[in-house]
Amino acid sequence: SERAGGRTGGAMAHAAAGRRAVRVEVISDTICPFCFLGKRRLERAIAAVKSRNPELQVDVTWRPFFLDPSLPKEGMNKMDSYRRKFGAERAELMVERMAETGKADGVNFSYGGMVANTLASHRVIEIALKRGGRAAQDRVVEELFQNYFEQEKNIGETAVLVNALRAGLPDLSAAEAEALVQSDDEVTAAQVEREVVEYRQKYKVTGVPFFVIGTESKDVVKVSGAQDSTYLESVFEAILDEN
């Protein structure tokens, strides 16, 4: 982690108003297994800290990243993709190791099915944020992670994306959700691609998940990897102590 300077006026103003808030931005890809684990560990950390500080508000926003922008839109066999990228032997070992690691965090990794370009899934995540705020966005991220990692669904398929969007925005009809997924009107592909570049450059991101944790006015900790929940708890507590 690294400390970053910044103005504290906003944090002080909110403290004076009795509002205690921590801001978390998670730079992530929807086909990143450690991002799913990172989500589970972040949730545990938030629940633990809020149990001691019930007035605390933790604002989590998900930001896009492309692990492999060369993946085809229509998808390809998931294991073939891993073998191509890592070699057959290493791919098999990785799958076994991730299955064991996932169990500890309540994630049942399954490596059948297809892997596709993640641009469309990030568009859906951005639409949910724009229309329904952070809670809606988080529900869509959760649905996509479960779809891809536990249910062997292809998150490049329109039907899967429609259902994921409706998980975040349940008032949408299937037809409305499909129109949003298939059109480029609400959130364009170019917008997502710009955001990927913006966050990668701003925080020098080379791997995900990448957590940016702080107050509303400044970044306090920037750290890469699926951090242990106890570490994330300690970061939240330190920010609360300072504000």
mmCIF file of C-alpha atoms in Angstrom:
data_model
loop_
_atom_site.group_PDB
_atom_site.id
_atom_site.type_symbol
_atom_site.label_atom_id
_atom_site.label_comp_id
_atom_site.label_asym_id
_atom_site.label_seq_id
_atom_site.Cartn_x
_atom_site.Cartn_y
_atom_site.Cartn_z
ATOM 1 C CA SER A 1 0.000 0.000 0.000
ATOM 2 C CA GLU A 2 1.001 3.578 -0.387
ATOM 3 C CA ARG A 3 -0.082 6.806 1.204
ATOM 4 C CA ALA A 4 -1.273 9.656 -0.941
ATOM 5 C CA GLY A 5 -1.620 13.295 -0.001
ATOM 6 C CA GLY A 6 -4.717 15.360 -0.637
ATOM 7 C CA ARG A 7 -7.184 17.851 0.717
ATOM 8 C CA THR A 8 -8.985 16.857 3.904
ATOM 9 C CA GLY A 9 -11.633 19.589 3.867
ATOM 10 C CA GLY A 10 -14.319 17.328 2.419
ATOM 11 C CA ALA A 11 -13.685 14.590 4.970
ATOM 12 C CA MET A 12 -13.702 17.097 7.832
ATOM 13 C CA ALA A 13 -16.947 18.601 6.622
ATOM 14 C CA HIS A 14 -18.600 15.193 6.538
ATOM 15 C CA ALA A 15 -17.199 14.282 9.937
ATOM 16 C CA ALA A 16 -18.645 17.513 11.292
ATOM 17 C CA ALA A 17 -21.998 16.571 9.842
ATOM 18 C CA GLY A 18 -21.827 13.236 11.668
ATOM 19 C CA ARG A 19 -21.402 11.158 8.529
ATOM 20 C CA ARG A 20 -18.602 8.600 8.566
ATOM 21 C CA ALA A 21 -17.811 7.361 5.089
ATOM 22 C CA VAL A 22 -15.096 5.326 3.419
ATOM 23 C CA ARG A 23 -14.759 5.317 -0.365
ATOM 24 C CA VAL A 24 -13.636 2.142 -2.135
ATOM 25 C CA GLU A 25 -12.990 1.863 -5.849
ATOM 26 C CA VAL A 26 -12.273 -1.628 -7.150
ATOM 27 C CA ILE A 27 -10.616 -1.888 -10.546
ATOM 28 C CA SER A 28 -11.604 -5.327 -11.764
ATOM 29 C CA ASP A 29 -12.389 -7.614 -14.682
ATOM 30 C CA THR A 30 -15.404 -9.895 -14.815
ATOM 31 C CA ILE A 31 -13.267 -12.936 -15.756
ATOM 32 C CA CYS A 32 -10.684 -12.365 -13.007
ATOM 33 C CA PRO A 33 -10.943 -15.085 -10.326
ATOM 34 C CA PHE A 34 -9.040 -13.060 -7.757
ATOM 35 C CA CYS A 35 -11.475 -10.192 -8.315
ATOM 36 C CA PHE A 36 -14.328 -12.487 -7.238
ATOM 37 C CA LEU A 37 -12.313 -13.542 -4.176
ATOM 38 C CA GLY A 38 -11.463 -9.901 -3.535
ATOM 39 C CA LYS A 39 -15.175 -9.051 -3.556
ATOM 40 C CA ARG A 40 -15.921 -11.727 -0.962
ATOM 41 C CA ARG A 41 -13.070 -10.553 1.275
ATOM 42 C CA LEU A 42 -14.090 -6.916 0.903
ATOM 43 C CA GLU A 43 -17.654 -7.824 1.894
ATOM 44 C CA ARG A 44 -16.396 -9.637 4.997
ATOM 45 C CA ALA A 45 -14.229 -6.665 5.965
ATOM 46 C CA ILE A 46 -17.100 -4.213 5.516
ATOM 47 C CA ALA A 47 -19.473 -6.375 7.571
ATOM 48 C CA ALA A 48 -16.911 -6.709 10.383
ATOM 49 C CA VAL A 49 -16.142 -2.994 10.561
ATOM 50 C CA LYS A 50 -19.815 -1.998 10.338
ATOM 51 C CA SER A 51 -20.649 -4.367 13.197
ATOM 52 C CA ARG A 52 -18.406 -2.170 15.368
ATOM 53 C CA ASN A 53 -19.279 1.110 13.639
ATOM 54 C CA PRO A 54 -22.939 0.853 12.589
ATOM 55 C CA GLU A 55 -23.017 4.473 11.424
ATOM 56 C CA LEU A 56 -20.250 3.825 8.899
ATOM 57 C CA GLN A 57 -21.066 4.136 5.207
ATOM 58 C CA VAL A 58 -18.811 2.310 2.747
ATOM 59 C CA ASP A 59 -19.276 3.434 -0.847
ATOM 60 C CA VAL A 60 -17.973 0.764 -3.250
ATOM 61 C CA THR A 61 -17.693 1.522 -6.967
ATOM 62 C CA TRP A 62 -16.481 -0.979 -9.570
ATOM 63 C CA ARG A 63 -14.179 0.221 -12.368
ATOM 64 C CA PRO A 64 -13.334 -1.684 -15.581
ATOM 65 C CA PHE A 65 -10.163 -3.464 -16.605
ATOM 66 C CA PHE A 66 -9.427 -5.826 -19.519
ATOM 67 C CA LEU A 67 -7.333 -8.868 -18.623
ATOM 68 C CA ASP A 68 -7.364 -9.988 -22.244
ATOM 69 C CA PRO A 69 -8.814 -7.492 -24.731
ATOM 70 C CA SER A 70 -7.968 -9.889 -27.588
ATOM 71 C CA LEU A 71 -10.682 -12.380 -26.555
ATOM 72 C CA PRO A 72 -13.372 -12.792 -29.216
ATOM 73 C CA LYS A 73 -16.795 -11.279 -28.625
ATOM 74 C CA GLU A 74 -18.513 -14.627 -29.280
ATOM 75 C CA GLY A 75 -16.229 -16.425 -26.821
ATOM 76 C CA MET A 76 -13.985 -19.486 -26.838
ATOM 77 C CA ASN A 77 -13.535 -22.554 -24.659
ATOM 78 C CA LYS A 78 -12.392 -21.426 -21.224
ATOM 79 C CA MET A 79 -9.841 -24.188 -20.637
ATOM 80 C CA ASP A 80 -8.467 -23.841 -24.175
ATOM 81 C CA SER A 81 -7.933 -20.153 -23.440
ATOM 82 C CA TYR A 82 -6.034 -20.950 -20.236
ATOM 83 C CA ARG A 83 -3.911 -23.602 -21.942
ATOM 84 C CA ARG A 84 -3.058 -21.190 -24.721
ATOM 85 C CA LYS A 85 -2.090 -18.491 -22.255
ATOM 86 C CA PHE A 86 -0.291 -20.527 -19.558
ATOM 87 C CA GLY A 87 0.521 -23.919 -21.075
ATOM 88 C CA ALA A 88 -1.419 -27.131 -20.408
ATOM 89 C CA GLU A 89 0.365 -28.255 -17.240
ATOM 90 C CA ARG A 90 0.320 -24.873 -15.553
ATOM 91 C CA ALA A 91 -3.324 -24.319 -16.514
ATOM 92 C CA GLU A 92 -4.390 -27.590 -14.839
ATOM 93 C CA LEU A 93 -2.475 -26.737 -11.671
ATOM 94 C CA MET A 94 -3.975 -23.255 -11.591
ATOM 95 C CA VAL A 95 -7.509 -24.614 -11.870
ATOM 96 C CA GLU A 96 -6.931 -27.076 -9.009
ATOM 97 C CA ARG A 97 -5.370 -24.377 -6.838
ATOM 98 C CA MET A 98 -8.151 -21.865 -7.527
ATOM 99 C CA ALA A 99 -10.813 -24.447 -6.655
ATOM 100 C CA GLU A 100 -9.201 -24.963 -3.238
ATOM 101 C CA THR A 101 -8.619 -21.246 -2.681
ATOM 102 C CA GLY A 102 -12.191 -20.444 -3.635
ATOM 103 C CA LYS A 103 -13.707 -22.840 -1.102
ATOM 104 C CA ALA A 104 -12.131 -20.867 1.742
ATOM 105 C CA ASP A 105 -14.043 -17.789 0.580
ATOM 106 C CA GLY A 106 -17.284 -19.575 -0.266
ATOM 107 C CA VAL A 107 -16.686 -19.482 -4.025
ATOM 108 C CA ASN A 108 -17.232 -22.698 -6.009
ATOM 109 C CA PHE A 109 -15.024 -22.171 -9.035
ATOM 110 C CA SER A 110 -15.959 -24.225 -12.087
ATOM 111 C CA TYR A 111 -13.914 -24.048 -15.253
ATOM 112 C CA GLY A 112 -16.229 -25.415 -17.927
ATOM 113 C CA GLY A 113 -17.931 -23.222 -20.490
ATOM 114 C CA MET A 114 -16.793 -20.266 -22.538
ATOM 115 C CA VAL A 115 -14.768 -17.120 -21.948
ATOM 116 C CA ALA A 116 -15.548 -14.026 -24.012
ATOM 117 C CA ASN A 117 -14.382 -10.454 -24.406
ATOM 118 C CA THR A 118 -15.509 -8.551 -21.318
ATOM 119 C CA LEU A 119 -16.307 -5.177 -22.874
ATOM 120 C CA ALA A 120 -20.045 -5.924 -23.029
ATOM 121 C CA SER A 121 -20.130 -7.030 -19.391
ATOM 122 C CA HIS A 122 -18.429 -3.797 -18.313
ATOM 123 C CA ARG A 123 -21.007 -1.809 -20.293
ATOM 124 C CA VAL A 124 -23.769 -3.557 -18.320
ATOM 125 C CA ILE A 125 -21.992 -2.791 -15.023
ATOM 126 C CA GLU A 126 -21.707 0.888 -16.022
ATOM 127 C CA ILE A 127 -25.378 1.056 -17.061
ATOM 128 C CA ALA A 128 -26.399 -0.305 -13.652
ATOM 129 C CA LEU A 129 -24.286 2.328 -11.886
ATOM 130 C CA LYS A 130 -25.708 5.122 -14.035
ATOM 131 C CA ARG A 131 -29.320 4.047 -13.600
ATOM 132 C CA GLY A 132 -29.403 2.547 -10.128
ATOM 133 C CA GLY A 133 -26.312 3.668 -8.237
ATOM 134 C CA ARG A 134 -23.689 1.622 -6.420
ATOM 135 C CA ALA A 135 -26.057 -0.976 -4.936
ATOM 136 C CA ALA A 136 -27.454 -1.832 -8.370
ATOM 137 C CA GLN A 137 -23.953 -1.961 -9.805
ATOM 138 C CA ASP A 138 -22.795 -4.317 -7.057
ATOM 139 C CA ARG A 139 -25.698 -6.703 -7.731
ATOM 140 C CA VAL A 140 -24.747 -6.853 -11.411
ATOM 141 C CA VAL A 141 -21.072 -7.484 -10.596
ATOM 142 C CA GLU A 142 -22.130 -10.277 -8.226
ATOM 143 C CA GLU A 143 -24.428 -11.844 -10.820
ATOM 144 C CA LEU A 144 -21.744 -11.795 -13.515
ATOM 145 C CA PHE A 145 -19.125 -13.325 -11.206
ATOM 146 C CA GLN A 146 -21.514 -16.127 -10.232
ATOM 147 C CA ASN A 147 -22.557 -16.635 -13.864
ATOM 148 C CA TYR A 148 -19.007 -16.951 -15.120
ATOM 149 C CA PHE A 149 -17.175 -18.657 -12.274
ATOM 150 C CA GLU A 150 -19.800 -20.916 -10.701
ATOM 151 C CA GLN A 151 -22.482 -21.502 -13.350
ATOM 152 C CA GLU A 152 -20.293 -21.853 -16.491
ATOM 153 C CA LYS A 153 -22.307 -19.225 -18.360
ATOM 154 C CA ASN A 154 -20.895 -17.173 -21.211
ATOM 155 C CA ILE A 155 -21.022 -13.554 -20.009
ATOM 156 C CA GLY A 156 -20.567 -12.391 -23.583
ATOM 157 C CA GLU A 157 -24.038 -13.718 -24.498
ATOM 158 C CA THR A 158 -26.853 -11.208 -24.754
ATOM 159 C CA ALA A 159 -29.317 -13.312 -22.716
ATOM 160 C CA VAL A 160 -26.832 -13.658 -19.833
ATOM 161 C CA LEU A 161 -26.089 -9.921 -19.886
ATOM 162 C CA VAL A 162 -29.812 -9.088 -19.925
ATOM 163 C CA ASN A 163 -30.446 -11.249 -16.862
ATOM 164 C CA ALA A 164 -27.436 -9.744 -15.076
ATOM 165 C CA LEU A 165 -28.671 -6.215 -15.782
ATOM 166 C CA ARG A 166 -32.127 -7.094 -14.462
ATOM 167 C CA ALA A 167 -30.533 -8.499 -11.291
ATOM 168 C CA GLY A 168 -29.293 -4.977 -10.643
ATOM 169 C CA LEU A 169 -32.305 -3.147 -12.050
ATOM 170 C CA PRO A 170 -35.281 -5.456 -11.386
ATOM 171 C CA ASP A 171 -37.831 -2.887 -12.559
ATOM 172 C CA LEU A 172 -36.546 -3.240 -16.124
ATOM 173 C CA SER A 173 -38.535 -5.514 -18.391
ATOM 174 C CA ALA A 174 -36.641 -8.130 -20.367
ATOM 175 C CA ALA A 175 -37.262 -6.108 -23.538
ATOM 176 C CA GLU A 176 -35.980 -2.878 -21.941
ATOM 177 C CA ALA A 177 -32.875 -4.624 -20.613
ATOM 178 C CA GLU A 178 -32.183 -6.246 -23.975
ATOM 179 C CA ALA A 179 -32.487 -2.887 -25.731
ATOM 180 C CA LEU A 180 -29.937 -1.397 -23.323
ATOM 181 C CA VAL A 181 -27.525 -4.306 -23.782
ATOM 182 C CA GLN A 182 -27.731 -4.280 -27.560
ATOM 183 C CA SER A 183 -27.635 -0.526 -28.173
ATOM 184 C CA ASP A 184 -24.634 1.701 -27.590
ATOM 185 C CA ASP A 185 -26.772 4.628 -26.433
ATOM 186 C CA GLU A 186 -26.705 4.519 -22.628
ATOM 187 C CA VAL A 187 -23.021 3.664 -22.145
ATOM 188 C CA THR A 188 -20.835 3.398 -25.225
ATOM 189 C CA ALA A 189 -18.016 0.946 -25.789
ATOM 190 C CA ALA A 190 -15.721 3.936 -26.245
ATOM 191 C CA GLN A 191 -16.668 5.256 -22.789
ATOM 192 C CA VAL A 192 -15.706 1.959 -21.168
ATOM 193 C CA GLU A 193 -12.450 1.806 -23.105
ATOM 194 C CA ARG A 194 -11.576 5.364 -22.029
ATOM 195 C CA GLU A 195 -12.303 4.519 -18.406
ATOM 196 C CA VAL A 196 -10.056 1.443 -18.593
ATOM 197 C CA VAL A 197 -7.192 3.608 -19.841
ATOM 198 C CA GLU A 198 -7.939 6.385 -17.337
ATOM 199 C CA TYR A 199 -7.800 4.179 -14.243
ATOM 200 C CA ARG A 200 -4.901 2.075 -15.508
ATOM 201 C CA GLN A 201 -2.818 5.190 -16.056
ATOM 202 C CA LYS A 202 -3.990 7.102 -12.994
ATOM 203 C CA TYR A 203 -3.083 4.317 -10.571
ATOM 204 C CA LYS A 204 -0.432 2.528 -12.680
ATOM 205 C CA VAL A 205 -2.504 -0.661 -12.584
ATOM 206 C CA THR A 206 -0.798 -3.771 -13.942
ATOM 207 C CA GLY A 207 -2.977 -6.394 -12.258
ATOM 208 C CA VAL A 208 -6.412 -6.726 -10.711
ATOM 209 C CA PRO A 209 -8.186 -6.502 -8.380
ATOM 210 C CA PHE A 210 -6.777 -3.106 -7.509
ATOM 211 C CA PHE A 211 -8.268 -1.335 -4.502
ATOM 212 C CA VAL A 212 -8.294 2.425 -3.973
ATOM 213 C CA ILE A 213 -9.510 3.168 -0.455
ATOM 214 C CA GLY A 214 -9.915 6.562 1.155
ATOM 215 C CA THR A 215 -12.237 9.368 2.127
ATOM 216 C CA GLU A 216 -14.351 11.371 -0.277
ATOM 217 C CA SER A 217 -11.564 13.878 -0.761
ATOM 218 C CA LYS A 218 -8.377 11.798 -0.841
ATOM 219 C CA ASP A 219 -6.931 8.382 -1.585
ATOM 220 C CA VAL A 220 -5.366 6.828 1.504
ATOM 221 C CA VAL A 221 -4.380 3.322 0.389
ATOM 222 C CA LYS A 222 -3.815 1.936 -3.104
ATOM 223 C CA VAL A 223 -3.128 -1.782 -3.199
ATOM 224 C CA SER A 224 -3.180 -4.594 -5.757
ATOM 225 C CA GLY A 225 -4.371 -8.158 -5.221
ATOM 226 C CA ALA A 226 -7.174 -9.993 -3.413
ATOM 227 C CA GLN A 227 -6.235 -8.682 -0.002
ATOM 228 C CA ASP A 228 -7.099 -10.591 3.151
ATOM 229 C CA SER A 229 -10.250 -9.297 4.831
ATOM 230 C CA THR A 230 -8.376 -8.561 8.076
ATOM 231 C CA TYR A 231 -5.999 -6.256 6.193
ATOM 232 C CA LEU A 232 -8.923 -4.415 4.602
ATOM 233 C CA GLU A 233 -10.539 -4.126 8.042
ATOM 234 C CA SER A 234 -7.366 -2.524 9.402
ATOM 235 C CA VAL A 235 -7.363 0.001 6.540
ATOM 236 C CA PHE A 236 -10.968 0.964 7.226
ATOM 237 C CA GLU A 237 -10.290 1.309 10.945
ATOM 238 C CA ALA A 238 -7.215 3.494 10.305
ATOM 239 C CA ILE A 239 -9.231 5.809 8.061
ATOM 240 C CA LEU A 240 -11.972 6.062 10.693
ATOM 241 C CA ASP A 241 -9.421 6.848 13.399
ATOM 242 C CA GLU A 242 -7.992 9.678 11.301
ATOM 243 C CA ASN A 243 -11.371 11.140 10.429
#
